[in-house]
Short mmCIF file of C-alpha atoms in Angstrom, two decimals:
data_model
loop_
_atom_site.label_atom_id
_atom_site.label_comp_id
_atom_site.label_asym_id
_atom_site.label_seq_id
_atom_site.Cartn_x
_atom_site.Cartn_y
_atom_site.Cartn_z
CA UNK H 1 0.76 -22.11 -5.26
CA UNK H 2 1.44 -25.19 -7.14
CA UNK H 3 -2.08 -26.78 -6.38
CA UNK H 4 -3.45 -23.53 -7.47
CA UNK H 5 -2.00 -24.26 -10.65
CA UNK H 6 -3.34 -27.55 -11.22
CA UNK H 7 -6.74 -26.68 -10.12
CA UNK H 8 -7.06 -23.77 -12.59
CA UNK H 9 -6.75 -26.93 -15.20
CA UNK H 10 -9.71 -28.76 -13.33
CA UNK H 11 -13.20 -27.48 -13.02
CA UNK H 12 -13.04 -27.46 -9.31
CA UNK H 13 -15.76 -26.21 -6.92
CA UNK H 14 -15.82 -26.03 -3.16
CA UNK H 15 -18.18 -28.96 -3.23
CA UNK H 16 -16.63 -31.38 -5.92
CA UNK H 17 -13.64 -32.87 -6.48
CA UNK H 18 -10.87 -31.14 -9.00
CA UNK H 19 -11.41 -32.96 -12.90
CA UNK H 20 -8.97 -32.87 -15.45
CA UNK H 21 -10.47 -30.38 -18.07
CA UNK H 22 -7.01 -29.27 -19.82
CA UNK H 23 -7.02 -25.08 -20.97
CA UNK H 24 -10.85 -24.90 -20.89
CA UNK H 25 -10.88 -22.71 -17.86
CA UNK H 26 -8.17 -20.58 -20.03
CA UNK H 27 -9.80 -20.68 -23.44
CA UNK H 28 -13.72 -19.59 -21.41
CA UNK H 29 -11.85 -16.98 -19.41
CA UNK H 30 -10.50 -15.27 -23.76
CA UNK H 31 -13.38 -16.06 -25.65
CA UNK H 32 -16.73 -15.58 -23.27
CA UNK H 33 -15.78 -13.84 -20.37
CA UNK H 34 -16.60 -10.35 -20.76
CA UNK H 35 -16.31 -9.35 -17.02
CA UNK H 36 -12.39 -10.22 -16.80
CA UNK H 37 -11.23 -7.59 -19.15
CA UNK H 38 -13.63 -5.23 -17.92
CA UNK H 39 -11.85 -6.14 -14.31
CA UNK H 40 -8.97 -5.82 -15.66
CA UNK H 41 -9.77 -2.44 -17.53
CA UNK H 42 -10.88 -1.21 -13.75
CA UNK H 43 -7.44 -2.14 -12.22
CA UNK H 44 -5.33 -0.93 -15.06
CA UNK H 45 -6.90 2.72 -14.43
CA UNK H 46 -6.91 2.72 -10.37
CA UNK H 47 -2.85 1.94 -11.02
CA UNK H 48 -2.35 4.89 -13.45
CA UNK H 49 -4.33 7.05 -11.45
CA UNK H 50 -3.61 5.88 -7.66
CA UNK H 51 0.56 5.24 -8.01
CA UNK H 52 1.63 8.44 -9.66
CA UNK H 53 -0.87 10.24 -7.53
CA UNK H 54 0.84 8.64 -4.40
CA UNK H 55 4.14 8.98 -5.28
CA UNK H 56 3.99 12.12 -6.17
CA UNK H 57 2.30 13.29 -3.05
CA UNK H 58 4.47 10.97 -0.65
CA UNK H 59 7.30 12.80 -2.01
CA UNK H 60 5.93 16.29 -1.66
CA UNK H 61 4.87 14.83 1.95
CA UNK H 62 8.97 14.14 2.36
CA UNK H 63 10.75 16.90 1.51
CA UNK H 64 8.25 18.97 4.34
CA UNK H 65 9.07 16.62 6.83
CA UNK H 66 13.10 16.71 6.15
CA UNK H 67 12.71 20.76 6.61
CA UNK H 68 14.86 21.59 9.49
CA UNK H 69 11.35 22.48 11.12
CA UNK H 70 10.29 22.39 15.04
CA UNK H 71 7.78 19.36 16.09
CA UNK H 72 9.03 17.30 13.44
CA UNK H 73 8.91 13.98 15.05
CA UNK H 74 5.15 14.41 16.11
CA UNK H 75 4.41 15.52 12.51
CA UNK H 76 6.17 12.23 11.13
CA UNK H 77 4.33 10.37 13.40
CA UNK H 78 0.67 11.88 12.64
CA UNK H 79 1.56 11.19 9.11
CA UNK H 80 2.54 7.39 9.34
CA UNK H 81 -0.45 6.36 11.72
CA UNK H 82 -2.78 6.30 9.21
CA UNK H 83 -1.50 3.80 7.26
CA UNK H 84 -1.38 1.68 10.00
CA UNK H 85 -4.91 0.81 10.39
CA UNK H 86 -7.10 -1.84 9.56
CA UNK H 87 -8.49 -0.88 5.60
CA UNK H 88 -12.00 -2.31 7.04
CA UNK H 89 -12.19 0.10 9.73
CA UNK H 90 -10.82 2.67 7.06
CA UNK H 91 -13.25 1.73 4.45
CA UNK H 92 -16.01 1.98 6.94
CA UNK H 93 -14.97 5.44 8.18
CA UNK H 94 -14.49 6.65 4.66
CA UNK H 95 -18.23 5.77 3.32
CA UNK H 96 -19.73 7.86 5.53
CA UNK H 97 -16.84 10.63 4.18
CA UNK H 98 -17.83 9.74 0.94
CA UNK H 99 -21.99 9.59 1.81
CA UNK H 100 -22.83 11.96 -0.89
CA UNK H 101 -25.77 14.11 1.53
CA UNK H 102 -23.99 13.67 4.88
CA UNK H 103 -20.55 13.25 4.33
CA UNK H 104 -17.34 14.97 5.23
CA UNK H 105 -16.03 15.73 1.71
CA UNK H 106 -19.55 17.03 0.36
CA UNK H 107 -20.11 18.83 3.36
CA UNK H 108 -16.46 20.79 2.90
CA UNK H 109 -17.42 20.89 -0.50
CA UNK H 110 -21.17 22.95 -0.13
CA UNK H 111 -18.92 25.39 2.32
CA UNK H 112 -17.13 26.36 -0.84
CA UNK H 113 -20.42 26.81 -2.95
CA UNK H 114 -19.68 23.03 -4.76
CA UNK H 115 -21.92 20.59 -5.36
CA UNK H 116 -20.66 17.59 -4.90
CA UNK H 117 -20.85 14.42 -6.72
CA UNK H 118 -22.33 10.86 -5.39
CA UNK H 119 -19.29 9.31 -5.21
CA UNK H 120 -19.90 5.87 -4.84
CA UNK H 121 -22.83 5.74 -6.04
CA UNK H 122 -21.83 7.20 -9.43
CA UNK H 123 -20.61 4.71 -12.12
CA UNK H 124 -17.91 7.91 -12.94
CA UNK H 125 -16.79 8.98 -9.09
CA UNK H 126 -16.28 5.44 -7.71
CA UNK H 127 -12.94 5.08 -8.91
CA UNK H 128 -11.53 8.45 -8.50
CA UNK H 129 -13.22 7.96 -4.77
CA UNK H 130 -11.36 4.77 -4.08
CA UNK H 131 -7.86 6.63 -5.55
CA UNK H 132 -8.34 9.16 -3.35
CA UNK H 133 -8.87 7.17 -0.79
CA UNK H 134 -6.06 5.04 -1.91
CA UNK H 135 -4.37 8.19 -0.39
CA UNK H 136 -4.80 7.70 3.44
CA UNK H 137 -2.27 4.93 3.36
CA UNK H 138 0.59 6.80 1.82
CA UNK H 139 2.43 6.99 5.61
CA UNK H 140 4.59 3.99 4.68
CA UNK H 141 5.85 5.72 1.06
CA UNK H 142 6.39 8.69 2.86
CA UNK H 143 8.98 6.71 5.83
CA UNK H 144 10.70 5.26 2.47
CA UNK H 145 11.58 8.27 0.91
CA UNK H 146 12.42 10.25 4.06
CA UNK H 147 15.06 7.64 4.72
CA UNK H 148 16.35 7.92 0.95
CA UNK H 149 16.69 11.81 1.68
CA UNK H 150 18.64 11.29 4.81
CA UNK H 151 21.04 9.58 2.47
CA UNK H 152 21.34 12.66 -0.01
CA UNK H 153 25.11 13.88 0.57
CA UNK H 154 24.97 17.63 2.30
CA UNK H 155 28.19 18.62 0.58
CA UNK H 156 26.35 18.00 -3.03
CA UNK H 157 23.59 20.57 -2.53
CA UNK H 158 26.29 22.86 -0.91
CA UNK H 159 28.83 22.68 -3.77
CA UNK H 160 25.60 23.27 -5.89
CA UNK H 161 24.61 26.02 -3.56
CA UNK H 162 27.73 28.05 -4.10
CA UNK H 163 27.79 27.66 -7.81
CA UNK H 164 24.97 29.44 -8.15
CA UNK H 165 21.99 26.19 -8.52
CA UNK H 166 18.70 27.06 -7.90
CA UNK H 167 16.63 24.88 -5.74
CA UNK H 168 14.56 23.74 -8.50
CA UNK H 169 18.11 22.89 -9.96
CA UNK H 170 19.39 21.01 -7.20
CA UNK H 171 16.28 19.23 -7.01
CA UNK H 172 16.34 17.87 -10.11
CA UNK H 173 19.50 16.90 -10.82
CA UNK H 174 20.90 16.01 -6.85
CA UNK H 175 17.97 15.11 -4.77
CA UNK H 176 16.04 13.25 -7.39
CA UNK H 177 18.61 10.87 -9.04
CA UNK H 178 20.03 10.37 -5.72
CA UNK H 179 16.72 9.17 -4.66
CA UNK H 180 15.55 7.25 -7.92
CA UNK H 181 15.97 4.12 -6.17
CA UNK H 182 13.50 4.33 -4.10
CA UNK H 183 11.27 5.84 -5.79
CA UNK H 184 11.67 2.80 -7.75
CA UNK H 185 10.81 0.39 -5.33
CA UNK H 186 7.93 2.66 -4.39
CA UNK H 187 6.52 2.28 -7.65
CA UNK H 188 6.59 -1.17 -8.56
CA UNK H 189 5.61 -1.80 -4.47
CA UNK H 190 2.87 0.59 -5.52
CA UNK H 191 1.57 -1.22 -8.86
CA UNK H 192 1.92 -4.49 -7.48
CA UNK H 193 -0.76 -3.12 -4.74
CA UNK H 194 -3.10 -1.56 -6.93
CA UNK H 195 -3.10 -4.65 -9.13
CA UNK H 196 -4.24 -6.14 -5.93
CA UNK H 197 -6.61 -4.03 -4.38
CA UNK H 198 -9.21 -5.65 -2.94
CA UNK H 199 -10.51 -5.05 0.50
CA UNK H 200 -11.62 -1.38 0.23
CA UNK H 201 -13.86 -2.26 -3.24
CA UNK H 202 -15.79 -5.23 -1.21
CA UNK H 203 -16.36 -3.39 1.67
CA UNK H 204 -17.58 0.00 0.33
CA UNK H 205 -19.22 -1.26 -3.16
CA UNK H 206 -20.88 -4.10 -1.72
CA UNK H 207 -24.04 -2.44 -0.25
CA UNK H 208 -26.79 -4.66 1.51
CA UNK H 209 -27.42 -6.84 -1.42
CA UNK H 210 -25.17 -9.75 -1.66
CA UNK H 211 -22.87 -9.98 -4.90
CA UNK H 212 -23.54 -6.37 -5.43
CA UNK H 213 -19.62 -5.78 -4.87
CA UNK H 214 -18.06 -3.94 -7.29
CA UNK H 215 -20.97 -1.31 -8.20
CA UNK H 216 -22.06 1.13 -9.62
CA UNK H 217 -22.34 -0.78 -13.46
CA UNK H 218 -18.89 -2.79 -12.60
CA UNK H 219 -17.04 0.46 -12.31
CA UNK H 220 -15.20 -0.73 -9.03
CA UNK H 221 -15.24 -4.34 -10.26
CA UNK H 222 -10.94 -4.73 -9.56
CA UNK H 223 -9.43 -8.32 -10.74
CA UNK H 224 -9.16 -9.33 -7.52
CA UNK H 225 -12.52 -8.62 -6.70
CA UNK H 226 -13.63 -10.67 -9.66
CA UNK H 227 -11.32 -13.89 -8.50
CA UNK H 228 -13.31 -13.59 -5.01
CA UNK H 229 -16.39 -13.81 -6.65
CA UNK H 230 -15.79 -16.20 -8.82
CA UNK H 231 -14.50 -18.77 -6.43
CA UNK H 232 -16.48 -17.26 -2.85
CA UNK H 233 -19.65 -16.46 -4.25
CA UNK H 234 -19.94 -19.04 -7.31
CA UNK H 235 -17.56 -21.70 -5.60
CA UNK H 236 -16.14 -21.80 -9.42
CA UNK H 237 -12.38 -22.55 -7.89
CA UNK H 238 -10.53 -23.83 -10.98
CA UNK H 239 -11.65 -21.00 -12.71
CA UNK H 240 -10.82 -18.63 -10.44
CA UNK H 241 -7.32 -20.19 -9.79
CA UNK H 242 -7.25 -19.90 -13.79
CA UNK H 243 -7.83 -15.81 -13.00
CA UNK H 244 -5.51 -15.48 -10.17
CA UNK H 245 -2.32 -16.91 -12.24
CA UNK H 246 -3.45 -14.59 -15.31
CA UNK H 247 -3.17 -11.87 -12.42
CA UNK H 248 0.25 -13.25 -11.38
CA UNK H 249 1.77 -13.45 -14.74
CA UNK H 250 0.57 -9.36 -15.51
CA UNK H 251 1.82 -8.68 -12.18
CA UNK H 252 5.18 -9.89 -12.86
CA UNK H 253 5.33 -8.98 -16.38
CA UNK H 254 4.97 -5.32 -14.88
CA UNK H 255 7.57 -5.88 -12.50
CA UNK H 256 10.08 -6.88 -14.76
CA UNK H 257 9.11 -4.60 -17.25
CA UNK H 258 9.43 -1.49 -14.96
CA UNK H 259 12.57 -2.99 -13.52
CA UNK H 260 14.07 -3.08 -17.12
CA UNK H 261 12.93 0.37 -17.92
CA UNK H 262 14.29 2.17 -15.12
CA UNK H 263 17.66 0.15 -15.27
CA UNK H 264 19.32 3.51 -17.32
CA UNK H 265 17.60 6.17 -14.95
CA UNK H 266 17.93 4.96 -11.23
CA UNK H 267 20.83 6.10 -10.23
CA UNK H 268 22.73 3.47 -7.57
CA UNK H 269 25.90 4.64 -5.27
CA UNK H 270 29.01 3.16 -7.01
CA UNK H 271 27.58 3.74 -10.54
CA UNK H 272 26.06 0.46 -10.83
CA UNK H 273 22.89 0.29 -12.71
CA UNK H 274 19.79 -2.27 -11.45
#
């Protein structure tokens, strides 16, 4: 991590040795380098889209599979297997989902009397395609909060129960606060992801043409993604390494920021605060 530091002061390549160059890498990366905040634009809107989306559904995904149902253990596990597997056999199998004449989703789609759209090969559905995608791996979230229900006291939803709280009610003022700390960590475990998502963008974007990653127009061009082709495909390593800590410091600026934000609303047992 350290020699990453002092190489994003150098103008190191993969085929020369690192050279003193001072902030030039930083001052290039603010004043000429039009493709960074564009990359940066990309990741910011995957995050808003892909981490409430998850969250939300996760949860929804959690309170089914705490039902006092039949089966349930087979259920949790169909659910959690997904996110299991390898995101390059995932990407792979979700292309041809995504393949706007032969694909799964287009197909369901026409069955309904919907055209759909070309997905990845539209500079508007790329994104959304990848969020949705972003979806398959949502097993893990969905273990989290099941756990953090388990830990939801009985006797609180009873007492609620008998005096007269509605479900919604006791939802939103038992199960939810009770749970806020995990759907903390879910969240900033969530955006540190998405800041950092990577593999499915180079794998579905890229196409036969080398350095075409990140297509259609740059709309799937993700920070990361950028950094890899800057140092991988240009062999530009200081001024990628002069990227990736730009990356770090937004990445834990967010962290603390969201850890500060929720200190008044996550509720911890004991009345302690984070």
């Amino acid at each position: 991590m350290l020699y990453s530091l002092y190489l994003s002061f150098t103008s190191a390549t993969l085929l020369s040795p690192p050279v003193w160059i001072g902030f030039d890498n930083y001052r290039a990366i603010f004043r000429d380098d039009a493709l960074f905040p564009a990359s940066l634009a990309n990741t910011f809107v995957y995050v808003a889209l892909a981490v409430p989306l998850s969250i939300t559904l996760s949860l929804a995904l959690a309170l089914l599979l705490h039902a006092p149902l039949r089966g349930l253990p087979l259920f949790r596990a169909l659910f959690y297997l997904p996110s299991i597997a390898n995101i390059v056999a995932v990407s792979v199998l979700w292309i041809w989902m995504l393949n706007p004449e032969f694909g799964l989703v287009n197909g369901l789609l026409r069955g309904i009397g919907i055209e759909g759209p070309l997905w990845l090969q539209s500079e508007v559905w790329a994104k959304p395609a990848l969020v949705v995608m972003s979806l398959w791996g949502i097993g893990g979230m969905v273990v989290v909060f099941l756990a953090a229900l388990e830990g939801v006291p009985r006797e609180l939803h009873e007492a609620a129960r008998i005096d007269g709280a509605s479900a919604a009610r006791r939802f939103f003022r038992i199960t939810l606060p009770m749970i806020s700390p995990a759907m903390l960590f879910s969240a900033i475990i969530g955006v540190i992801g998405g800041l950092q998502v990577f593999a499915q963008a180079y794998v579905m974007t890229g196409g036969a043409q080398p350095g075409s990653e990140g297509g259609p127009g740059n709309a799937t061009l993700f920070a990361v993604l950028y950094i890899y082709k800057k140092a991988f495909q240009e062999f530009r390593m200081g001024y990628a390494s002069a990227l990736a800590w730009i990356l770090f410091l937004i990445i834990l600026g967010a962290t603390v920021a969201a850890m500060r934000l929720a200190r008044s609303r996550v509720h911890y047992e004991g009345g302690d605060a984070a």
